[in-house]
PDB file of C-alpha atoms in Angstrom:
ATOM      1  CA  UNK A 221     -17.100   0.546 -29.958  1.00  0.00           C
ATOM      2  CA  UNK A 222     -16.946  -2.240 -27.471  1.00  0.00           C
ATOM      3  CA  UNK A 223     -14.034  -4.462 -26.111  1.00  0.00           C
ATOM      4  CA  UNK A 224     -15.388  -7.141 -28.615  1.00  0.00           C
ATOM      5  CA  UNK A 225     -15.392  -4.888 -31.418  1.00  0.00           C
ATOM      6  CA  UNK A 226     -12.016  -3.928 -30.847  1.00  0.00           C
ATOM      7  CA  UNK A 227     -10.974  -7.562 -30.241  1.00  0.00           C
ATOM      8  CA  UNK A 228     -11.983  -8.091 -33.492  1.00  0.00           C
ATOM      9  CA  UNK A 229     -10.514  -4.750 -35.208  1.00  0.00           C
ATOM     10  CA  UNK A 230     -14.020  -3.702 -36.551  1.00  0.00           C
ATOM     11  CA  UNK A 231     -17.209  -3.595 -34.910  1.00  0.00           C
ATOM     12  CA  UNK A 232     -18.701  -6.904 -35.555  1.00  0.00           C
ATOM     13  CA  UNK A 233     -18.596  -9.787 -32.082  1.00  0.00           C
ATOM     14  CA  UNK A 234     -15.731 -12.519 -32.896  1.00  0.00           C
ATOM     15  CA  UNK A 235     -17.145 -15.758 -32.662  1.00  0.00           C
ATOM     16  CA  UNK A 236     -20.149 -14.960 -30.879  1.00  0.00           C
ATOM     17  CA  UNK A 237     -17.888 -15.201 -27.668  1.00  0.00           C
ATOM     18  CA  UNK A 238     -18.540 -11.654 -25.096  1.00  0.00           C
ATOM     19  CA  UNK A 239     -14.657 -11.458 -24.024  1.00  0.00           C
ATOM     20  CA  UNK A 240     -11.471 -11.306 -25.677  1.00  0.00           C
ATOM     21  CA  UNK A 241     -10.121 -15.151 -25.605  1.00  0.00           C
ATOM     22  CA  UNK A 242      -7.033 -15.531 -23.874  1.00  0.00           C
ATOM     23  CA  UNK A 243      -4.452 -17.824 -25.420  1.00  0.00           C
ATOM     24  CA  UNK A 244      -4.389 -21.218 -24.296  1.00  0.00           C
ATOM     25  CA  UNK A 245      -1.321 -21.637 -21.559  1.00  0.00           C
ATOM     26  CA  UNK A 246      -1.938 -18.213 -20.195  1.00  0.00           C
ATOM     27  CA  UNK A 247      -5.905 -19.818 -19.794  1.00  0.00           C
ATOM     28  CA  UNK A 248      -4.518 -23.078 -18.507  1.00  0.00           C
ATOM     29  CA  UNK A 249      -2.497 -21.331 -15.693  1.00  0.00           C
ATOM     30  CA  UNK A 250      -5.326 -19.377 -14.196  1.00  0.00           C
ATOM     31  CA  UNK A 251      -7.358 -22.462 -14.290  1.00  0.00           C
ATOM     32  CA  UNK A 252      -4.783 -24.596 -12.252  1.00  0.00           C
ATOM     33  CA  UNK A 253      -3.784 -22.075  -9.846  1.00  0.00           C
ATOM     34  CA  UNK A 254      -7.312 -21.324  -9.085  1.00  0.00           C
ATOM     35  CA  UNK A 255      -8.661 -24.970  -8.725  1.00  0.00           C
ATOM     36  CA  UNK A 256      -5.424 -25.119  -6.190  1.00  0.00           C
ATOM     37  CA  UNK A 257      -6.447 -22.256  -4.313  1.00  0.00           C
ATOM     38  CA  UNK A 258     -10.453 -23.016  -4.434  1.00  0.00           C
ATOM     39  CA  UNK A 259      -8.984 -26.762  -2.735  1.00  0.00           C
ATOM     40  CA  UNK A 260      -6.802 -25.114  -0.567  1.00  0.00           C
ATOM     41  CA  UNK A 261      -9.897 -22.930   0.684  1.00  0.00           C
ATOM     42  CA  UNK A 262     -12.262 -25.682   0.620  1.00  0.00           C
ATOM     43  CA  UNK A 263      -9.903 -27.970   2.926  1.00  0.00           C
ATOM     44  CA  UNK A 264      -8.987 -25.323   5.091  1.00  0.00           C
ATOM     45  CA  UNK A 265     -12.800 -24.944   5.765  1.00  0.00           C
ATOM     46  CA  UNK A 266     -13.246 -28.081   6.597  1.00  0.00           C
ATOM     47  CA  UNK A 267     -10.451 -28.364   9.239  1.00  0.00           C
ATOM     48  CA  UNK A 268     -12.038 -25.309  11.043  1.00  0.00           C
ATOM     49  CA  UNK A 269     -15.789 -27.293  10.338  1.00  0.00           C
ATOM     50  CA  UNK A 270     -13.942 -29.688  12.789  1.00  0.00           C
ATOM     51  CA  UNK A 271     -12.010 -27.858  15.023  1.00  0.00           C
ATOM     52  CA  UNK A 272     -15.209 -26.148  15.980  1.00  0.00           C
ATOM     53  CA  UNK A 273     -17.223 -29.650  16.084  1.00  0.00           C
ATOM     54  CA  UNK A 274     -14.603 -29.844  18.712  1.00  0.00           C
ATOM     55  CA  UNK A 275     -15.550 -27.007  20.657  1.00  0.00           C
ATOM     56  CA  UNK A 276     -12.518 -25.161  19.914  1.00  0.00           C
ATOM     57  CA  UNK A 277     -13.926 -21.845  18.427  1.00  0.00           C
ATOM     58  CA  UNK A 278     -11.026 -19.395  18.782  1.00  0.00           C
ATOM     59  CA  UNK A 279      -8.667 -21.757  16.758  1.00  0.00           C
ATOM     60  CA  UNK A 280     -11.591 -22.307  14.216  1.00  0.00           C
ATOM     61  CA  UNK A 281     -12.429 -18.646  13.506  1.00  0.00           C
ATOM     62  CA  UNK A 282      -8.374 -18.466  13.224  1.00  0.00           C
ATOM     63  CA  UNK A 283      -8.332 -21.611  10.698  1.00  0.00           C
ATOM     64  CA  UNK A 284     -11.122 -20.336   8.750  1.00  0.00           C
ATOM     65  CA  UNK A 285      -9.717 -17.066   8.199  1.00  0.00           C
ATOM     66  CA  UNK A 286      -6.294 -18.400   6.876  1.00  0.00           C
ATOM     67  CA  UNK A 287      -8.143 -20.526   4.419  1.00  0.00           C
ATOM     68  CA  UNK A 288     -10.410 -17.794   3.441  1.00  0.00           C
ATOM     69  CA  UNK A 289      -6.855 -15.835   2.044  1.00  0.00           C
ATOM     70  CA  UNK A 290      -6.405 -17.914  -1.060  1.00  0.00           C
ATOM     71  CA  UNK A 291      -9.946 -17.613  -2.036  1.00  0.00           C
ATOM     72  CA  UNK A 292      -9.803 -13.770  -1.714  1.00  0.00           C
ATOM     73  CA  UNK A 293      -6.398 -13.702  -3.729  1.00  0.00           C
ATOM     74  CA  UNK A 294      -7.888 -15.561  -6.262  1.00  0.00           C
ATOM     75  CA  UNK A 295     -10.852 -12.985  -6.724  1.00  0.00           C
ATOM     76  CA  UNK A 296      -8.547 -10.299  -6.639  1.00  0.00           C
ATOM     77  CA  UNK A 297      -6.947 -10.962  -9.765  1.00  0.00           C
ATOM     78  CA  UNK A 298      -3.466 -11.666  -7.387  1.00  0.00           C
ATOM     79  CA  UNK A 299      -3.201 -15.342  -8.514  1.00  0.00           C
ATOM     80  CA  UNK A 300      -3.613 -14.364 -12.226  1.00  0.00           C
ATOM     81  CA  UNK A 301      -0.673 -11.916 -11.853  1.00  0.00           C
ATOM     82  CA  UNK A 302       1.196 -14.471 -10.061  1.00  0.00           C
ATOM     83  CA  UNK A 303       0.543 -17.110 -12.314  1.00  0.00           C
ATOM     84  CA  UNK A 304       1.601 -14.905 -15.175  1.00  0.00           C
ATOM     85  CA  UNK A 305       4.695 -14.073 -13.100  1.00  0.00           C
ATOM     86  CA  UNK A 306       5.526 -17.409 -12.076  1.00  0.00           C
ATOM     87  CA  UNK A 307       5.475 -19.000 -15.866  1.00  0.00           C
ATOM     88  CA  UNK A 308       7.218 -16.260 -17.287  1.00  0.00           C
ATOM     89  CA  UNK A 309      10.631 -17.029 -18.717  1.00  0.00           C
ATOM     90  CA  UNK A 310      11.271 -12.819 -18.754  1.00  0.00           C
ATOM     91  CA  UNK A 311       9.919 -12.681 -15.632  1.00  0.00           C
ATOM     92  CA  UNK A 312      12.328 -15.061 -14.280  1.00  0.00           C
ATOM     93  CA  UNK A 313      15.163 -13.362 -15.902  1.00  0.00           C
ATOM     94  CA  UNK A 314      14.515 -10.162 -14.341  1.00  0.00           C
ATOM     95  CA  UNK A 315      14.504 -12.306 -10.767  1.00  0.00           C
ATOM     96  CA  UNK A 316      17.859 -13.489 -11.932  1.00  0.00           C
ATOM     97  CA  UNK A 317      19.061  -9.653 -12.695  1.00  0.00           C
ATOM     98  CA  UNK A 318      17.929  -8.215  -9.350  1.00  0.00           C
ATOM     99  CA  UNK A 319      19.776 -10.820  -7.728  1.00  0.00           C
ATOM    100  CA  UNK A 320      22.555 -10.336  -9.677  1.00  0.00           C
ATOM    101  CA  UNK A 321      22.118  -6.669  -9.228  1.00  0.00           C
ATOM    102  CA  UNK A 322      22.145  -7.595  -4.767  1.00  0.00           C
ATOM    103  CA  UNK A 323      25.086  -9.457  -5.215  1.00  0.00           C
ATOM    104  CA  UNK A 324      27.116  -6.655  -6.806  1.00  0.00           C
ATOM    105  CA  UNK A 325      26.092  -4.575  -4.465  1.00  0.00           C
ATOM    106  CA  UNK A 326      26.569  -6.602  -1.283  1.00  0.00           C
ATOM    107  CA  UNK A 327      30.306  -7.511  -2.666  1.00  0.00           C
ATOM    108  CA  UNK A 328      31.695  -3.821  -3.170  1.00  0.00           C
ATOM    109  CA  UNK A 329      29.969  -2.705   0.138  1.00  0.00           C
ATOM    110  CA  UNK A 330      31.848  -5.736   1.871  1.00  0.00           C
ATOM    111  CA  UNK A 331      35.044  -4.703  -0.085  1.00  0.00           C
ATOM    112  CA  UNK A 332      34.517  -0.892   0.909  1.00  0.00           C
ATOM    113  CA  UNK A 333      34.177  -1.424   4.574  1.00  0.00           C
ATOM    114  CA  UNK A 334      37.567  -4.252   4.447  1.00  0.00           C
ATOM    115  CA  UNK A 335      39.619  -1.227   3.027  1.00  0.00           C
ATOM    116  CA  UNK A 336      38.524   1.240   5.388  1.00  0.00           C
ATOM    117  CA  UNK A 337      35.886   3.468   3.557  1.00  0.00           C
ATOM    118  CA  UNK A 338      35.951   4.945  -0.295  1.00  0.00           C
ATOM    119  CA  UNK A 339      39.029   6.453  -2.106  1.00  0.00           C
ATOM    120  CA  UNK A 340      38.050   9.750  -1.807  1.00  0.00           C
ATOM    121  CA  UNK A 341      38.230   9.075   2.182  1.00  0.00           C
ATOM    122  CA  UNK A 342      41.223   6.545   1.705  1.00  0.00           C
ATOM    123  CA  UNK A 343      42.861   9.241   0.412  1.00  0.00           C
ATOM    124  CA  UNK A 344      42.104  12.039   2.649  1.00  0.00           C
ATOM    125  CA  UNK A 345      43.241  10.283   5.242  1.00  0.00           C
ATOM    126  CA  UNK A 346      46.838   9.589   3.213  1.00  0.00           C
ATOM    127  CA  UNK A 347      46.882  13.582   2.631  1.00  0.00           C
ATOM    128  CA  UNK A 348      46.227  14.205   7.090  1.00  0.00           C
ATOM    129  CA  UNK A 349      48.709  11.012   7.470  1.00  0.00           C
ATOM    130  CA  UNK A 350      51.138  13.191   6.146  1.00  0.00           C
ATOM    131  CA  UNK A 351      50.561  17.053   8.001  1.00  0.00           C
ATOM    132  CA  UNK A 352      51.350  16.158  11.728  1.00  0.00           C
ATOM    133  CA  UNK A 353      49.864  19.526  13.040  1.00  0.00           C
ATOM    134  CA  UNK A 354      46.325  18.271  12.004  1.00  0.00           C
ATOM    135  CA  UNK A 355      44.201  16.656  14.715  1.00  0.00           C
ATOM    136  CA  UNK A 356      41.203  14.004  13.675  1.00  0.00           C
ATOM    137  CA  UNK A 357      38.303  15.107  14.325  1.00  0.00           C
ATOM    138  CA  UNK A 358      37.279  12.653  16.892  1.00  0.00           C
ATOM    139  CA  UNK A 359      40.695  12.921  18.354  1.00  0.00           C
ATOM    140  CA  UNK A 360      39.730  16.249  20.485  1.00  0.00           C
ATOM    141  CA  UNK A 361      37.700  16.161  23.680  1.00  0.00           C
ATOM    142  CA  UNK A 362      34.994  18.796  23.632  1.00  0.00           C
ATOM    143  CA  UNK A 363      36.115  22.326  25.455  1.00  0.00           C
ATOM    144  CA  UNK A 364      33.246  22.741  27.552  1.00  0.00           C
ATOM    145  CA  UNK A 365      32.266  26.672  29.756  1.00  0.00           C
ATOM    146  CA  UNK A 366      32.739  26.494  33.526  1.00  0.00           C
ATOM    147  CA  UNK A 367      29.483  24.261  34.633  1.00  0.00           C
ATOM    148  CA  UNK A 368      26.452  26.697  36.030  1.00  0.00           C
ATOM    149  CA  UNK A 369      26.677  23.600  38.742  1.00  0.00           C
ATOM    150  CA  UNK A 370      29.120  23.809  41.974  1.00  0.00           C
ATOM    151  CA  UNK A 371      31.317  20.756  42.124  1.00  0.00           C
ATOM    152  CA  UNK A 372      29.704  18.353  43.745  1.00  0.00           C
ATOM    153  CA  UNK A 373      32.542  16.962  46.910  1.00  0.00           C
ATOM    154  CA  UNK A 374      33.349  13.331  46.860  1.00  0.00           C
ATOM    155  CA  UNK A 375      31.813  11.289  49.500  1.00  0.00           C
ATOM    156  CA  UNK A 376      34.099  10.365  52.329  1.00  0.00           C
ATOM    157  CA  UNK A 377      34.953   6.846  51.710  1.00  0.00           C
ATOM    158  CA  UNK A 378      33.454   4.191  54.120  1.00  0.00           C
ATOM    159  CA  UNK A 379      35.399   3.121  57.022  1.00  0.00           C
ATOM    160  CA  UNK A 380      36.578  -0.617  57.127  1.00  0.00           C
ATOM    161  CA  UNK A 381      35.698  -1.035  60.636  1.00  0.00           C
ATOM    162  CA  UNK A 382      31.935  -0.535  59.266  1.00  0.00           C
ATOM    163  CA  UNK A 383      31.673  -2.688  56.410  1.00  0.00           C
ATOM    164  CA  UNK A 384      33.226  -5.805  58.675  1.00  0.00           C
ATOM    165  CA  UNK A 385      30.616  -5.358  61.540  1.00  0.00           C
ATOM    166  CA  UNK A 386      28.423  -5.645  59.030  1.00  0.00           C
ATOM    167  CA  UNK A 387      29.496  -9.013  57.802  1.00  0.00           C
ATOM    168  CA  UNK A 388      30.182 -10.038  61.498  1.00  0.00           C
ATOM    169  CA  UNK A 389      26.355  -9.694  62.394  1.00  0.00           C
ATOM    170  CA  UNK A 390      24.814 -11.437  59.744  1.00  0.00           C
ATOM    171  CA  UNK A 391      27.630 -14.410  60.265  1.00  0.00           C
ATOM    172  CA  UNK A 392      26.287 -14.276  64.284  1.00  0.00           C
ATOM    173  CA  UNK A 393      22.347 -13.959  63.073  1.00  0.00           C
ATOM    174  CA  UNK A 394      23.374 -17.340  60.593  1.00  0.00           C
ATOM    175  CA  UNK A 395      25.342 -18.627  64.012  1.00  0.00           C
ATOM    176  CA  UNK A 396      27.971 -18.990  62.352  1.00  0.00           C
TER     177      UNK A 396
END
């Protein structure tokens, strides 16, 4: 059986027509958002028509390929989804409970870090607040093994006398 005979629920073509009709806003919302992208297209072509008139190829190749992206959305089937998506009440909704859904979660990880971390942590650090033998964890410097290294000797520090001749011949090159 076809996709018209099942259209039709038996095995005869409805109305002589070879697709399933679509109902009429869901029809007149492809049509609009397609005639917007086809102009869309069609102008952008023609700025990059004159751009290149102008000798200006790079930034016409670069025109016409932005204006060839609605066209190519549009024969994708992206628009259509879009276009469902975008005059969808439900659709809309769910936008509304995601963002609702963000929000929650942006305010109780703001509140979280405010009071210093969950309750379970909260309150392990209540129950080491209270034992004064207990060290935190970060608390403790490392014990490290004797290096495999020799310690290396400081460097003698340099002698005054040699850091003001220094500065005494570059004031004499400067005649100064």
């Amino acid at each position: 059986m076809s996709r018209r005979g099942m259209a039709a629920g038996v095995g005869e073509v409805q109305d002589g027509r070879d697709e399933v009709p679509l109902p009429d806003r869901a029809l007149e919302d492809r049509m609009i958002a397609e005639t917007v992208c086809s102009a869309v297209s069609a102008a952008g072509l023609g700025i990059a028509a004159v751009t290149a008139y102008r000798r200006r190829f790079l930034t016409a190749v670069r025109i016409a390929a932005y204006s060839l992206v609605p066209l190519g959305l549009v024969m994708t089937g992206v628009v259509d989804w879009l276009a469902d998506t975008a005059f969808s009440p439900t659709a809309w909704a769910g936008f509304g409970v995601l963002g609702v859904s963000w929000l929650l979660f942006a305010t109780t990880r703001s509140v979280e870090r405010r009071r210093g971390g969950t309750r379970k942590e909260r309150r392990e650090a209540r129950a080491a607040a209270g034992r004064p033998d207990v060290v935190p964890p970060a608390a403790s410097a490392p014990s490290l093994g004797p290096g495999s290294r020799p310690a290396a000797r400081p460097a003698s520090a340099p002698r005054a006398e040699d850091d003001f001749s220094d500065i005494e011949a570059i004031l004499k090159k400067h005649g100064i």
